[in-house]
Short mmCIF file of C-alpha atoms in Angstrom, two decimals:
data_model
loop_
_atom_site.label_atom_id
_atom_site.label_comp_id
_atom_site.label_asym_id
_atom_site.label_seq_id
_atom_site.Cartn_x
_atom_site.Cartn_y
_atom_site.Cartn_z
CA MET A 1 73.17 109.07 121.48
CA ASP A 2 72.39 105.58 120.18
CA PHE A 3 70.55 105.53 116.87
CA THR A 4 70.64 101.75 116.51
CA PHE A 5 67.29 100.42 115.33
CA ASN A 6 65.94 97.17 116.72
CA GLU A 7 65.46 94.01 114.68
CA ASP A 8 61.72 94.55 114.20
CA GLN A 9 62.23 98.05 112.84
CA VAL A 10 64.92 96.92 110.42
CA ALA A 11 62.86 93.92 109.31
CA LEU A 12 59.83 96.13 108.60
CA ARG A 13 61.95 98.58 106.61
CA ASP A 14 63.54 95.79 104.57
CA SER A 15 60.21 94.13 103.81
CA VAL A 16 58.70 97.43 102.66
CA SER A 17 61.76 98.11 100.52
CA ARG A 18 61.50 94.72 98.81
CA PHE A 19 57.80 95.28 98.21
CA LEU A 20 58.27 98.75 96.70
CA MET A 21 61.14 97.54 94.52
CA THR A 22 58.68 95.50 92.48
CA GLU A 23 55.42 97.42 92.96
CA ALA A 24 56.79 100.95 92.43
CA ALA A 25 59.24 100.61 89.57
CA PRO A 26 59.89 103.83 87.58
CA GLU A 27 57.74 102.69 84.66
CA VAL A 28 54.82 102.21 87.06
CA LEU A 29 55.35 105.70 88.47
CA ARG A 30 55.26 107.23 84.99
CA ASP A 31 51.92 105.56 84.27
CA ILE A 32 50.45 106.85 87.54
CA TRP A 33 51.74 110.38 86.94
CA GLU A 34 49.84 110.53 83.67
CA THR A 35 46.45 109.60 85.13
CA ASP A 36 43.90 112.31 85.93
CA ARG A 37 44.08 111.75 89.69
CA GLY A 38 47.76 110.90 89.83
CA ARG A 39 46.92 108.16 92.31
CA SER A 40 46.67 104.39 92.12
CA PRO A 41 43.95 102.79 94.28
CA GLU A 42 45.60 99.43 93.63
CA LEU A 43 48.95 100.61 94.97
CA ARG A 44 47.28 102.22 97.98
CA ALA A 45 45.51 98.94 98.76
CA LYS A 46 48.78 97.02 98.53
CA LEU A 47 50.46 99.53 100.84
CA ALA A 48 47.64 98.96 103.32
CA GLU A 49 48.20 95.19 103.08
CA GLN A 50 51.83 95.80 104.05
CA GLY A 51 50.64 97.56 107.21
CA LEU A 52 51.88 101.05 106.31
CA THR A 53 48.50 102.73 106.69
CA ALA A 54 48.09 101.23 110.17
CA MET A 55 51.53 102.11 111.57
CA SER A 56 50.50 105.12 113.68
CA VAL A 57 46.98 103.98 114.53
CA PRO A 58 46.48 102.72 118.13
CA GLU A 59 45.89 99.01 118.57
CA VAL A 60 42.40 99.69 119.89
CA HIS A 61 41.51 101.03 116.44
CA GLY A 62 43.18 98.21 114.52
CA GLY A 63 46.64 99.69 114.14
CA LEU A 64 50.24 98.84 115.01
CA ASP A 65 50.74 101.70 117.49
CA LEU A 66 54.15 102.72 116.08
CA GLY A 67 55.58 106.20 116.23
CA ASP A 68 57.98 108.83 114.95
CA ILE A 69 61.17 106.76 115.19
CA ASP A 70 59.68 103.97 113.09
CA TRP A 71 58.46 106.45 110.50
CA SER A 72 61.94 107.97 110.15
CA LEU A 73 62.87 104.72 108.40
CA MET A 74 59.66 104.36 106.40
CA THR A 75 59.67 107.91 105.02
CA GLN A 76 63.12 107.28 103.56
CA GLU A 77 61.74 104.27 101.68
CA LEU A 78 58.76 106.29 100.43
CA GLY A 79 61.21 108.90 99.17
CA TYR A 80 63.62 106.38 97.68
CA TYR A 81 60.85 104.95 95.50
CA ALA A 82 59.11 108.34 94.96
CA ILE A 83 55.73 106.87 95.90
CA PRO A 84 53.06 108.87 94.00
CA ASP A 85 50.78 109.10 97.00
CA SER A 86 50.69 111.34 100.05
CA LEU A 87 50.46 108.19 102.17
CA SER A 88 52.49 109.51 105.09
CA ASP A 89 50.35 112.67 105.30
CA THR A 90 47.40 110.44 106.17
CA ALA A 91 48.96 107.41 107.86
CA TYR A 92 51.58 109.32 109.84
CA VAL A 93 50.95 113.05 110.30
CA ALA A 94 47.14 113.10 110.30
CA ALA A 95 46.90 109.84 112.27
CA MET A 96 49.19 111.20 114.99
CA LEU A 97 47.19 114.42 115.15
CA LEU A 98 43.98 112.43 115.67
CA ARG A 99 45.70 110.28 118.31
CA ARG A 100 46.58 113.40 120.26
CA LEU A 101 42.87 114.20 120.53
CA GLY A 102 42.43 110.99 122.52
CA ALA A 103 41.38 107.49 121.48
CA ASP A 104 37.80 108.15 122.65
CA HIS A 105 37.39 111.42 120.80
CA PRO A 106 34.56 111.09 118.22
CA LEU A 107 36.73 112.30 115.33
CA ALA A 108 39.54 109.91 116.22
CA ALA A 109 37.17 107.00 116.79
CA ARG A 110 35.57 107.57 113.39
CA TRP A 111 38.63 108.10 111.22
CA LEU A 112 41.50 106.14 112.76
CA PRO A 113 39.98 102.71 111.90
CA ARG A 114 39.49 103.88 108.31
CA ILE A 115 43.07 105.10 108.13
CA ALA A 116 44.29 101.73 109.43
CA GLU A 117 42.41 99.77 106.77
CA GLY A 118 43.53 102.17 104.04
CA SER A 119 40.05 103.35 103.04
CA ALA A 120 40.47 107.03 103.99
CA ARG A 121 42.63 109.82 102.60
CA LEU A 122 43.19 112.87 104.79
CA ALA A 123 44.72 116.23 103.87
CA LEU A 124 46.28 118.83 106.14
CA ALA A 125 45.81 122.56 105.59
CA HIS A 126 48.25 124.72 107.57
CA PRO A 127 49.52 128.30 107.09
CA ALA A 128 52.97 126.86 106.39
CA ASN A 129 51.47 125.14 103.33
CA PRO A 130 49.20 127.51 101.40
CA TRP A 131 48.76 124.79 98.74
CA VAL A 132 47.31 121.59 100.14
CA ALA A 133 48.41 118.18 98.88
CA ASP A 134 45.59 115.80 97.90
CA ALA A 135 42.84 118.22 98.92
CA LEU A 136 40.82 117.35 95.82
CA SER A 137 40.67 113.64 96.63
CA ALA A 138 40.60 113.84 100.44
CA ASP A 139 37.78 112.35 102.46
CA LEU A 140 38.59 114.79 105.26
CA VAL A 141 40.65 117.98 105.50
CA LEU A 142 42.14 118.87 108.88
CA HIS A 143 42.26 122.66 108.66
CA ALA A 144 44.23 125.10 110.81
CA GLN A 145 42.17 128.28 111.02
CA ALA A 146 44.06 131.39 112.11
CA THR A 147 42.37 133.35 114.91
CA ASP A 148 43.42 136.10 117.30
CA GLN A 149 44.17 133.43 119.93
CA GLY A 150 46.14 131.16 117.60
CA LEU A 151 45.28 128.26 115.31
CA ALA A 152 42.01 126.39 115.74
CA LEU A 153 41.40 122.86 114.44
CA HIS A 154 38.54 122.25 112.01
CA ALA A 155 37.49 119.04 110.28
CA LEU A 156 36.15 119.72 106.79
CA THR A 157 34.38 117.15 104.66
CA PRO A 158 34.12 117.51 100.86
CA GLY A 159 30.76 119.27 101.18
CA THR A 160 32.19 122.04 103.36
CA VAL A 161 35.27 122.92 101.32
CA SER A 162 36.06 123.60 97.68
CA ALA A 163 39.46 123.18 96.07
CA VAL A 164 41.02 124.48 92.86
CA SER A 165 43.72 122.33 91.29
CA LEU A 166 47.18 123.87 90.94
CA PRO A 167 50.09 122.66 88.79
CA SER A 168 53.28 121.25 90.27
CA ILE A 169 56.67 120.53 88.75
CA ASP A 170 56.33 117.11 90.39
CA GLY A 171 53.68 115.18 88.48
CA SER A 172 52.76 113.15 91.55
CA ARG A 173 52.12 116.19 93.77
CA ARG A 174 48.42 116.96 93.41
CA LEU A 175 48.07 120.40 94.99
CA ALA A 176 45.03 122.62 95.48
CA ALA A 177 44.07 126.03 96.82
CA LEU A 178 41.29 125.70 99.38
CA SER A 179 38.24 127.89 99.71
CA CYS A 180 36.26 127.30 102.87
CA THR A 181 34.43 129.05 105.68
CA PRO A 182 35.01 127.17 108.94
CA ASN A 183 32.16 127.47 111.41
CA PRO A 184 31.33 126.24 114.92
CA GLY A 185 29.92 123.06 113.41
CA THR A 186 33.26 122.13 111.83
CA GLN A 187 35.43 123.13 114.80
CA VAL A 188 37.11 120.27 116.63
CA LEU A 189 39.36 122.22 118.99
CA ALA A 190 39.39 125.95 119.60
CA ALA A 191 42.39 128.22 119.81
CA PRO A 192 44.55 128.52 121.82
CA ASP A 193 44.09 124.86 122.89
CA ALA A 194 44.74 123.68 119.34
CA GLN A 195 47.86 125.79 118.85
CA GLY A 196 50.19 123.35 120.61
CA LEU A 197 48.71 120.47 118.64
CA TRP A 198 49.31 122.29 115.36
CA ASP A 199 52.87 123.24 116.39
CA GLU A 200 53.60 119.56 116.99
CA THR A 201 51.94 118.62 113.71
CA LEU A 202 54.04 121.15 111.80
CA ASP A 203 57.24 119.68 113.24
CA ARG A 204 56.12 116.12 112.60
CA ALA A 205 55.20 116.97 109.01
CA ALA A 206 58.59 118.62 108.48
CA VAL A 207 60.35 115.49 109.77
CA ASN A 208 58.17 113.42 107.44
CA VAL A 209 59.33 115.51 104.48
CA ALA A 210 62.96 115.47 105.66
CA GLY A 211 62.94 111.67 105.70
CA GLN A 212 61.61 111.53 102.16
CA LEU A 213 64.29 113.98 101.03
CA VAL A 214 67.02 111.70 102.39
CA GLY A 215 65.49 108.76 100.54
CA LEU A 216 65.32 110.80 97.35
CA ALA A 217 68.95 111.85 97.74
CA GLN A 218 70.04 108.22 98.14
CA ARG A 219 68.06 107.15 95.06
CA MET A 220 69.54 109.93 92.93
CA LEU A 221 73.02 108.97 94.11
CA ASP A 222 72.41 105.31 93.27
CA LEU A 223 71.10 106.21 89.81
CA SER A 224 74.11 108.42 89.19
CA VAL A 225 76.57 105.74 90.32
CA ASP A 226 74.92 103.21 88.00
CA TYR A 227 75.07 105.65 85.09
CA VAL A 228 78.73 106.63 85.47
CA ALA A 229 79.68 102.96 85.75
CA GLN A 230 78.28 102.37 82.24
CA ARG A 231 78.71 105.63 80.31
CA LYS A 232 81.98 105.74 78.41
CA GLN A 233 84.00 108.67 77.14
CA PHE A 234 87.47 108.61 75.58
CA GLY A 235 87.36 104.85 75.90
CA LYS A 236 86.82 104.85 79.67
CA VAL A 237 83.76 104.75 81.90
CA ILE A 238 83.26 108.27 83.21
CA GLY A 239 83.05 106.96 86.76
CA SER A 240 86.80 106.49 86.63
CA PHE A 241 87.38 110.25 86.24
CA GLN A 242 88.39 112.01 89.43
CA ALA A 243 86.05 114.97 88.92
CA VAL A 244 83.06 112.64 88.66
CA LYS A 245 84.15 110.75 91.78
CA HIS A 246 84.34 114.03 93.69
CA HIS A 247 80.81 115.00 92.68
CA LEU A 248 79.34 111.74 93.91
CA ALA A 249 81.49 111.61 97.05
CA ASP A 250 80.10 115.04 97.96
CA VAL A 251 76.56 113.67 97.71
CA ALA A 252 77.38 110.57 99.76
CA THR A 253 78.92 112.70 102.49
CA ARG A 254 75.88 114.97 102.73
CA ILE A 255 73.54 112.01 102.99
CA GLU A 256 75.58 110.40 105.77
CA PHE A 257 75.62 113.66 107.72
CA ALA A 258 71.89 114.19 107.19
CA ARG A 259 70.66 110.83 108.51
CA PRO A 260 71.65 111.24 112.19
CA VAL A 261 70.20 114.76 112.18
CA LEU A 262 66.94 113.30 110.85
CA TYR A 263 66.88 110.62 113.55
CA ARG A 264 67.59 113.17 116.28
CA ALA A 265 64.71 115.33 115.06
CA ALA A 266 62.37 112.33 114.96
CA MET A 267 63.32 111.52 118.54
CA ALA A 268 62.74 115.15 119.57
CA VAL A 269 59.22 115.00 118.15
CA ALA A 270 58.57 111.62 119.77
CA VAL A 271 59.57 112.72 123.29
CA GLY A 272 58.49 116.36 123.11
CA ASP A 273 62.03 117.75 123.46
CA ARG A 274 62.05 121.40 124.53
CA HIS A 275 64.41 122.15 121.63
CA ARG A 276 62.17 120.31 119.17
CA ALA A 277 61.65 123.24 116.79
CA ALA A 278 65.39 123.86 116.36
CA LEU A 279 66.17 120.18 115.87
CA VAL A 280 63.39 119.76 113.30
CA SER A 281 64.41 122.87 111.35
CA HIS A 282 68.01 121.68 111.35
CA ALA A 283 66.90 118.32 109.94
CA LYS A 284 64.71 119.87 107.25
CA LEU A 285 67.57 122.12 106.11
CA VAL A 286 70.31 119.48 105.94
CA CYS A 287 68.07 116.82 104.39
CA ALA A 288 66.86 119.26 101.75
CA ASP A 289 70.45 120.27 101.07
CA ALA A 290 71.43 116.63 100.59
CA ALA A 291 68.58 116.12 98.11
CA TRP A 292 69.28 119.33 96.20
CA THR A 293 72.96 118.44 95.98
CA ALA A 294 72.13 114.93 94.77
CA GLY A 295 69.90 116.36 92.06
CA ARG A 296 72.42 118.97 90.96
CA LYS A 297 75.36 116.57 90.90
CA GLY A 298 73.22 113.92 89.24
CA ILE A 299 72.42 116.30 86.41
CA GLN A 300 76.10 117.14 86.05
CA VAL A 301 77.17 113.53 85.64
CA HIS A 302 74.19 112.61 83.43
CA GLY A 303 74.52 115.68 81.24
CA ALA A 304 71.47 117.53 79.87
CA MET A 305 69.70 114.22 79.21
CA GLY A 306 69.12 113.98 82.98
CA TYR A 307 66.24 116.44 82.60
CA THR A 308 64.43 114.39 79.97
CA TRP A 309 61.31 112.30 80.58
CA GLU A 310 62.99 109.09 79.51
CA VAL A 311 65.65 109.27 82.25
CA ASP A 312 64.54 108.14 85.73
CA LEU A 313 66.59 110.80 87.50
CA GLN A 314 64.17 113.59 86.60
CA MET A 315 61.29 112.06 88.63
CA PHE A 316 63.25 111.99 91.86
CA MET A 317 64.83 115.38 91.24
CA LYS A 318 61.45 117.05 90.68
CA ARG A 319 60.07 115.46 93.84
CA ALA A 320 63.04 116.81 95.80
CA TRP A 321 62.49 120.31 94.43
CA ALA A 322 58.79 120.19 95.34
CA LEU A 323 59.29 118.79 98.85
CA GLY A 324 62.07 121.29 99.58
CA ALA A 325 59.43 123.98 100.14
CA ALA A 326 56.82 121.75 101.80
CA TRP A 327 56.07 122.35 105.49
CA GLY A 328 58.37 125.33 105.71
CA ASP A 329 60.82 126.56 103.08
CA ARG A 330 64.49 127.35 103.69
CA ALA A 331 63.77 130.88 104.91
CA PHE A 332 61.20 129.61 107.43
CA HIS A 333 63.48 126.97 108.93
CA LYS A 334 66.58 129.16 108.90
CA ALA A 335 64.65 131.81 110.83
CA ARG A 336 63.44 129.26 113.39
CA LEU A 337 66.93 127.87 113.82
CA ALA A 338 68.43 131.34 114.20
CA ASP A 339 65.84 132.28 116.83
CA ALA A 340 66.65 129.13 118.79
CA LEU A 341 70.42 129.53 118.62
CA LEU A 342 70.34 133.18 119.66
CA ALA A 343 67.93 132.66 122.55
CA ASP A 344 68.82 132.24 126.20
CA GLY A 345 69.39 128.58 127.02
CA ALA A 346 70.13 127.72 123.41
CA PRO A 347 70.90 124.02 122.72
CA LEU A 348 74.65 124.51 122.37
CA GLY A 349 77.70 122.69 123.67
CA PRO A 350 78.78 119.03 123.82
CA ALA A 351 75.76 117.95 125.82
CA ALA A 352 73.20 119.45 123.45
CA THR A 353 74.89 119.72 120.11
CA LEU A 354 72.98 119.99 116.84
CA ASN A 355 75.81 118.26 114.96
#
């Protein structure tokens, strides 16, 4: 399978990376973390100017009409710079959900142009995520209501839902517990018609998180490499010690093995692969493992100071811990993967390998 990205995709990724390098430096992130909302309207506006908010919006609504494969590159950049904003929840996951309703659907026609221009923030409430990111500041909450026939889709505005703020180890994750009573007036799509849409959204959201985890792992590796190249012990930089090299080589290996699994999962979501659930769960597991390993090894080479506020590593490590349980924790994805591998017609063998 060819995972070569075209020139336009690479150019977009590189331009976004250069932009975030200056606009989302660690000292900027610390300042944003300490604000009441944990969000920067100025940064969000600049992200919109770069076209990120319009990526998944159809051209008819002022967007770029890009999809899952393109986002598999962008989510890594958002993770690498630990952007303190659930941008991809709105611009990627929620936008794609609205697209699936149809360009002429009233909800899509109303909200997709606002997403494209960066003036709307959407939150997604799903049983896989009992705590909803950015629910307190969302202009619209897309809510999956459990019914006897499956999940229904409801659109809740601030006046129809209340949210209680919850703490997070990651200072940029603004979580809330929702309290709402969906009614026929808020229902967009009834169950079971909405169930397939929510299943797709769950997988897309998991791929979104997996991409960010790979980006976080790469950033923690880079920070660790920079540190061991400068820190000296016994008259030598500690990066010259074999044990330290082994720690960081382990991280690099896990990242390199995680990326193609991420891209395969993104492609499965894009084309509606019949083994989509297994491929997505595989990606979430290996990408989370790469990030957890990067955090653990990073702490080992930094020493206890890696946990402290003054060291940049702790911001990326905390984000990795928080995202590891987002849109399905390890138990959820291991169970899905086991069900797929033990089922008849499982995606096994050279022609359908998960490796």
